[in-house]
PDB file of C-alpha atoms in Angstrom:
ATOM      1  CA  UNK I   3       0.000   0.000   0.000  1.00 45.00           C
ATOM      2  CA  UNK I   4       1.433   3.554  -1.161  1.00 48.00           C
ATOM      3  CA  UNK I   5       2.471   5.829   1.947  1.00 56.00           C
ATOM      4  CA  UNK I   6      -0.313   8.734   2.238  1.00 57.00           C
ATOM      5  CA  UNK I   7       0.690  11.305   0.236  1.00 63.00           C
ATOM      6  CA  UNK I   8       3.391   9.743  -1.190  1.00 79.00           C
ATOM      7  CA  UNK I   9       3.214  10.633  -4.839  1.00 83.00           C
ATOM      8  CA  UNK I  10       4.319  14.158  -5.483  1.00 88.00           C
ATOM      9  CA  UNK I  11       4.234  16.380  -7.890  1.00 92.00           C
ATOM     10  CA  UNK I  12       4.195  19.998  -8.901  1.00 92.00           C
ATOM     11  CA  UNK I  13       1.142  21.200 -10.989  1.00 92.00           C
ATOM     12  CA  UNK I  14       3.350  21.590 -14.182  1.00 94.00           C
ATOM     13  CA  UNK I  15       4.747  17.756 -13.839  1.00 95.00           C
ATOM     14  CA  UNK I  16       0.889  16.605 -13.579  1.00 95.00           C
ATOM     15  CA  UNK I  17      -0.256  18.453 -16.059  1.00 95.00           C
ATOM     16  CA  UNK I  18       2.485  16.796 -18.219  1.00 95.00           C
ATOM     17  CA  UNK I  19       1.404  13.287 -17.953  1.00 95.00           C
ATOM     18  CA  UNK I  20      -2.598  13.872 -17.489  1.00 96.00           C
ATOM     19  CA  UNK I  21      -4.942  14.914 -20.113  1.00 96.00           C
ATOM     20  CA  UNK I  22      -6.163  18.227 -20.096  1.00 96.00           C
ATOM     21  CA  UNK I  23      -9.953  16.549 -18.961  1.00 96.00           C
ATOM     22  CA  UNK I  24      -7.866  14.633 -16.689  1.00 97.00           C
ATOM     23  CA  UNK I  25      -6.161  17.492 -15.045  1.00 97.00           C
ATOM     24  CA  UNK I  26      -9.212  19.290 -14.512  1.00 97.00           C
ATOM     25  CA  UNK I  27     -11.055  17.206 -12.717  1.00 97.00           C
ATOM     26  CA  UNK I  28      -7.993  14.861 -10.540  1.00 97.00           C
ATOM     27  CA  UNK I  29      -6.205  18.437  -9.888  1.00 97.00           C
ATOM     28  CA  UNK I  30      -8.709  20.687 -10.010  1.00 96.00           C
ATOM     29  CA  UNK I  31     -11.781  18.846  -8.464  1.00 96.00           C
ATOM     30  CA  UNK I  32     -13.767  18.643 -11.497  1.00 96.00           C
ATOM     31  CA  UNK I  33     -16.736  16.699 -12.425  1.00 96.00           C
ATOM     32  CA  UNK I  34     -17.343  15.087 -15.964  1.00 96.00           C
ATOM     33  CA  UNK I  35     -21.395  15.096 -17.295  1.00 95.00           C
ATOM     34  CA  UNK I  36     -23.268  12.563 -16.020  1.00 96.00           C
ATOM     35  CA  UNK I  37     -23.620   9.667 -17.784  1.00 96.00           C
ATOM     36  CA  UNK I  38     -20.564  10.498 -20.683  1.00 95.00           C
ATOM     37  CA  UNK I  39     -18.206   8.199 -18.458  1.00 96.00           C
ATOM     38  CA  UNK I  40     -16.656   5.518 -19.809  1.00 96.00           C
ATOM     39  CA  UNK I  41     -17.241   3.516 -16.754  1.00 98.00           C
ATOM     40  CA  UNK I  42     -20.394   4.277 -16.100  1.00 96.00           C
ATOM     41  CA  UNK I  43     -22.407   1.253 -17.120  1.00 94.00           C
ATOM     42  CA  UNK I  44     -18.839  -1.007 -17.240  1.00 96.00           C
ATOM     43  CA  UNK I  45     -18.921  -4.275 -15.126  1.00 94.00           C
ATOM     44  CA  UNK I  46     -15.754  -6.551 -16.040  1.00 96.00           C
ATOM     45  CA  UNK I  47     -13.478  -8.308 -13.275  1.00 97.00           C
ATOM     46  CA  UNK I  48     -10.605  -6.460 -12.405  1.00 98.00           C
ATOM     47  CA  UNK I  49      -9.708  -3.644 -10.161  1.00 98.00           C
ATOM     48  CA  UNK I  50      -9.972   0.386 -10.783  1.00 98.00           C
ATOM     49  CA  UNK I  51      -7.048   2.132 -10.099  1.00 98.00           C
ATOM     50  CA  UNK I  52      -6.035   5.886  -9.748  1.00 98.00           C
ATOM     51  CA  UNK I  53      -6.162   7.287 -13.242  1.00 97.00           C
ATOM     52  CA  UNK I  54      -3.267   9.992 -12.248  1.00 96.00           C
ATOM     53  CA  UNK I  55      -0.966   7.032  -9.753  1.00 96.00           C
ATOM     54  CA  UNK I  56      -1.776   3.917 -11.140  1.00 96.00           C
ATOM     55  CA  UNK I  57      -2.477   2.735  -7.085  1.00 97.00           C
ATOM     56  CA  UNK I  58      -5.382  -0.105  -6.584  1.00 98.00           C
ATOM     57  CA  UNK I  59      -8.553   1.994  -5.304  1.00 98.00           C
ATOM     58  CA  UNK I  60     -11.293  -0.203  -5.945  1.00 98.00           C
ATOM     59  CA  UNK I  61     -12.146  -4.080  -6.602  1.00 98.00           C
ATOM     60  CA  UNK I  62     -14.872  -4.461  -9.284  1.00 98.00           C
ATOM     61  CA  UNK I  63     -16.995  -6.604  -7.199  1.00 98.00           C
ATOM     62  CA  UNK I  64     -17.913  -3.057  -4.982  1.00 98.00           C
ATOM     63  CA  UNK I  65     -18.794  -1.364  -7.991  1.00 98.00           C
ATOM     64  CA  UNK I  66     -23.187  -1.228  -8.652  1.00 97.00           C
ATOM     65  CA  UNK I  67     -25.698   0.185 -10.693  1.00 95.00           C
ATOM     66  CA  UNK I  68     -26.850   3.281  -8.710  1.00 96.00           C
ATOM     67  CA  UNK I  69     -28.487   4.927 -11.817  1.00 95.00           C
ATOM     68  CA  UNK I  70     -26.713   8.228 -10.881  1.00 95.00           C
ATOM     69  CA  UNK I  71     -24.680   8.423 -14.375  1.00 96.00           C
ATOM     70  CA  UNK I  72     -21.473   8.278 -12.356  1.00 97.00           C
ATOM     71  CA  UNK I  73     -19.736   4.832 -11.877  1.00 98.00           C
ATOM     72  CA  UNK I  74     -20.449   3.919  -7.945  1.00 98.00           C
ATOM     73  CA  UNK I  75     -19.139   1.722  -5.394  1.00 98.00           C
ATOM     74  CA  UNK I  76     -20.152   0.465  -2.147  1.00 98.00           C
ATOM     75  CA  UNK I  77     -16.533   0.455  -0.622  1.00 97.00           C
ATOM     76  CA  UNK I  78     -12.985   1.126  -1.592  1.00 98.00           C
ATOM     77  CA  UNK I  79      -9.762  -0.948  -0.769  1.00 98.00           C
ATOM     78  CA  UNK I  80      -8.672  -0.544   2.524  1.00 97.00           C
ATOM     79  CA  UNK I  81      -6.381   2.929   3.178  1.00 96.00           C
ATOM     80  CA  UNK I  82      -6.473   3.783  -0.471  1.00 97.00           C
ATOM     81  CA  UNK I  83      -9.448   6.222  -0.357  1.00 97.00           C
ATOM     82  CA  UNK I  84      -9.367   9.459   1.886  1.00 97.00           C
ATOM     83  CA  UNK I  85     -12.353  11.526   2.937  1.00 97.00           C
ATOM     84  CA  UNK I  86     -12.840  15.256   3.020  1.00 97.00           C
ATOM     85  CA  UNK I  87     -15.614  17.168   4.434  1.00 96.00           C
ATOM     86  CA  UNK I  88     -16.517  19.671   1.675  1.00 89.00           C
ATOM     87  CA  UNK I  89     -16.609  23.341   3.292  1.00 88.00           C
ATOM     88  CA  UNK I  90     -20.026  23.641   3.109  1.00 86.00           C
ATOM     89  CA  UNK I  91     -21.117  20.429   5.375  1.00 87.00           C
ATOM     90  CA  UNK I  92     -22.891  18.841   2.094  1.00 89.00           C
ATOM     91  CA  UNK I  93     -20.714  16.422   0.851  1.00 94.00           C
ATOM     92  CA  UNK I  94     -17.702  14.358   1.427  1.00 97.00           C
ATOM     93  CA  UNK I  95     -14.749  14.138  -1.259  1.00 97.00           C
ATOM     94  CA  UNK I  96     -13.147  11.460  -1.858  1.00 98.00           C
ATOM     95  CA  UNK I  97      -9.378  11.127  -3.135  1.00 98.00           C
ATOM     96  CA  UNK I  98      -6.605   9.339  -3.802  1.00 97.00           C
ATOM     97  CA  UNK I  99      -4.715   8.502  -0.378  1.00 96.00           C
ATOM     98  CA  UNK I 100      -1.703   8.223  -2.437  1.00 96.00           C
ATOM     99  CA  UNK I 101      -1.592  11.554  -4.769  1.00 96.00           C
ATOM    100  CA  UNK I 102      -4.679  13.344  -3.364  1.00 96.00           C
ATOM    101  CA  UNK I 103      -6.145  12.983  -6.445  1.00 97.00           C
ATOM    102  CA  UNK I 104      -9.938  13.769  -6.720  1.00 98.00           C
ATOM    103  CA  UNK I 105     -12.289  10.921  -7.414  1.00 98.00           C
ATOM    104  CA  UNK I 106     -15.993  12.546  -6.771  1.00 98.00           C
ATOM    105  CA  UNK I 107     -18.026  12.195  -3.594  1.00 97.00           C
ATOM    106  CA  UNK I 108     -19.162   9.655  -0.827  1.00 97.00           C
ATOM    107  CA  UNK I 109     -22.622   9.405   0.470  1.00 96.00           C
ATOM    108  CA  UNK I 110     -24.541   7.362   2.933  1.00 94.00           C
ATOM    109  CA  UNK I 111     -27.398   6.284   3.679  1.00 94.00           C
ATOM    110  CA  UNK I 112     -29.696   6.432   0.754  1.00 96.00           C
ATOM    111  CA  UNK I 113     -30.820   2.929   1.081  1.00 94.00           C
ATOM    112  CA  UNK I 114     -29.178   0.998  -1.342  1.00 94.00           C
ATOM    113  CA  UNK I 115     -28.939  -2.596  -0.969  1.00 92.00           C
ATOM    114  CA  UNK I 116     -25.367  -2.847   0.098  1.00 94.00           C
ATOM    115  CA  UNK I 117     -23.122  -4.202   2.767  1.00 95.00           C
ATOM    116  CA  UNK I 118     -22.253  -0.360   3.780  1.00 96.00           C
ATOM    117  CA  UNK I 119     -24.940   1.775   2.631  1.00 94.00           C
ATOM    118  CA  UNK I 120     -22.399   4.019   1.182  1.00 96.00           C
ATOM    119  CA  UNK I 121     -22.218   5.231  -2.885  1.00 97.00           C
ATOM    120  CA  UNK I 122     -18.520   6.019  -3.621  1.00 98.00           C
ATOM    121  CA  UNK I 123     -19.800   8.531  -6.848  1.00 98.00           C
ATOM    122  CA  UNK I 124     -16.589   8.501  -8.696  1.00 98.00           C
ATOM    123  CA  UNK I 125     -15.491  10.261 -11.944  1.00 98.00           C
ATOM    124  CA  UNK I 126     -14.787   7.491 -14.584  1.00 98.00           C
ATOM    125  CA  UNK I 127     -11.512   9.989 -15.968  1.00 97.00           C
ATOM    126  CA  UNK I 128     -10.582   9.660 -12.358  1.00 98.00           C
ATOM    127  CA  UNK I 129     -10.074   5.888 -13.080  1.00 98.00           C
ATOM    128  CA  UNK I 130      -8.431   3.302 -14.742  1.00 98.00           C
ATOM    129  CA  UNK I 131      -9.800  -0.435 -15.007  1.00 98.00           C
ATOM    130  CA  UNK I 132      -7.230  -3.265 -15.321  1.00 97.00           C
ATOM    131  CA  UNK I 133      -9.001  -6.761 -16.362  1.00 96.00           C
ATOM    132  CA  UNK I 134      -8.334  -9.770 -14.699  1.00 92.00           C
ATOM    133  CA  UNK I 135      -8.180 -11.961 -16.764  1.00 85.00           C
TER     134      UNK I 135
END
């Protein structure tokens, strides 16, 4: 597991290796349209990883249908995801525990049949999916 923080960068070296679309929403805590991601209705067996790290954030067997137009998951791999109150009390961010990267938002309790009642609402450029198989 990658040491909090441990991938560092300037703004200039990430904007170097990321996409412009990229950049704007894992540095600059974007959000692409709802339902344009390319993840959004994806299910195969693998694990998502940090589009701007490469580091292991979620296993696809967490991932659901939530109907949002985001991809969601009910729970992230263990230390890999941190949460940040947003300053207005709403909402919680989610990032990358390694690079801070921004993924999208957390929320609870809205019922859905999971083992955590949680939807991890994640940007699909915030992601990268790496089969299984």
């Amino acid at each position: 597991m990658a040491v909090p923080g441990s991938v560092q960068k300037t703004e200039e070296e990430w904007q170097a290796i990321l996409s412009p679309e990229q950049f704007r929403i894992l540095r600059q805590k974007g959000t692409e349209y709802p339902g344009t991601g390319e993840y959004n209705k994806f299910y195969g067996e693998g694990v998502y990883n940090c589009a701007g790290c490469g580091t292991p954030l979620y296993k696809s067997t967490t991932k659901f249908d939530s109907g949002c137009g985001w991809p969601a998951f009910f729970e992230g791999l263990p230390g890999a995801i941190t949460r940040t109150p947003d300053p207005d009390g709403r909402r919680v961010e989610i990032t990358c525990t390694a690079c801070g990267g921004h993924l999208g938002h957390v929320f609870k309790g809205e019922g859905f049949p999971t083992p955590t009642d949680e939807r991890h609402c994640v940007n699909s450029v915030s992601i990268k999916f790496t089969s299984a198989s």
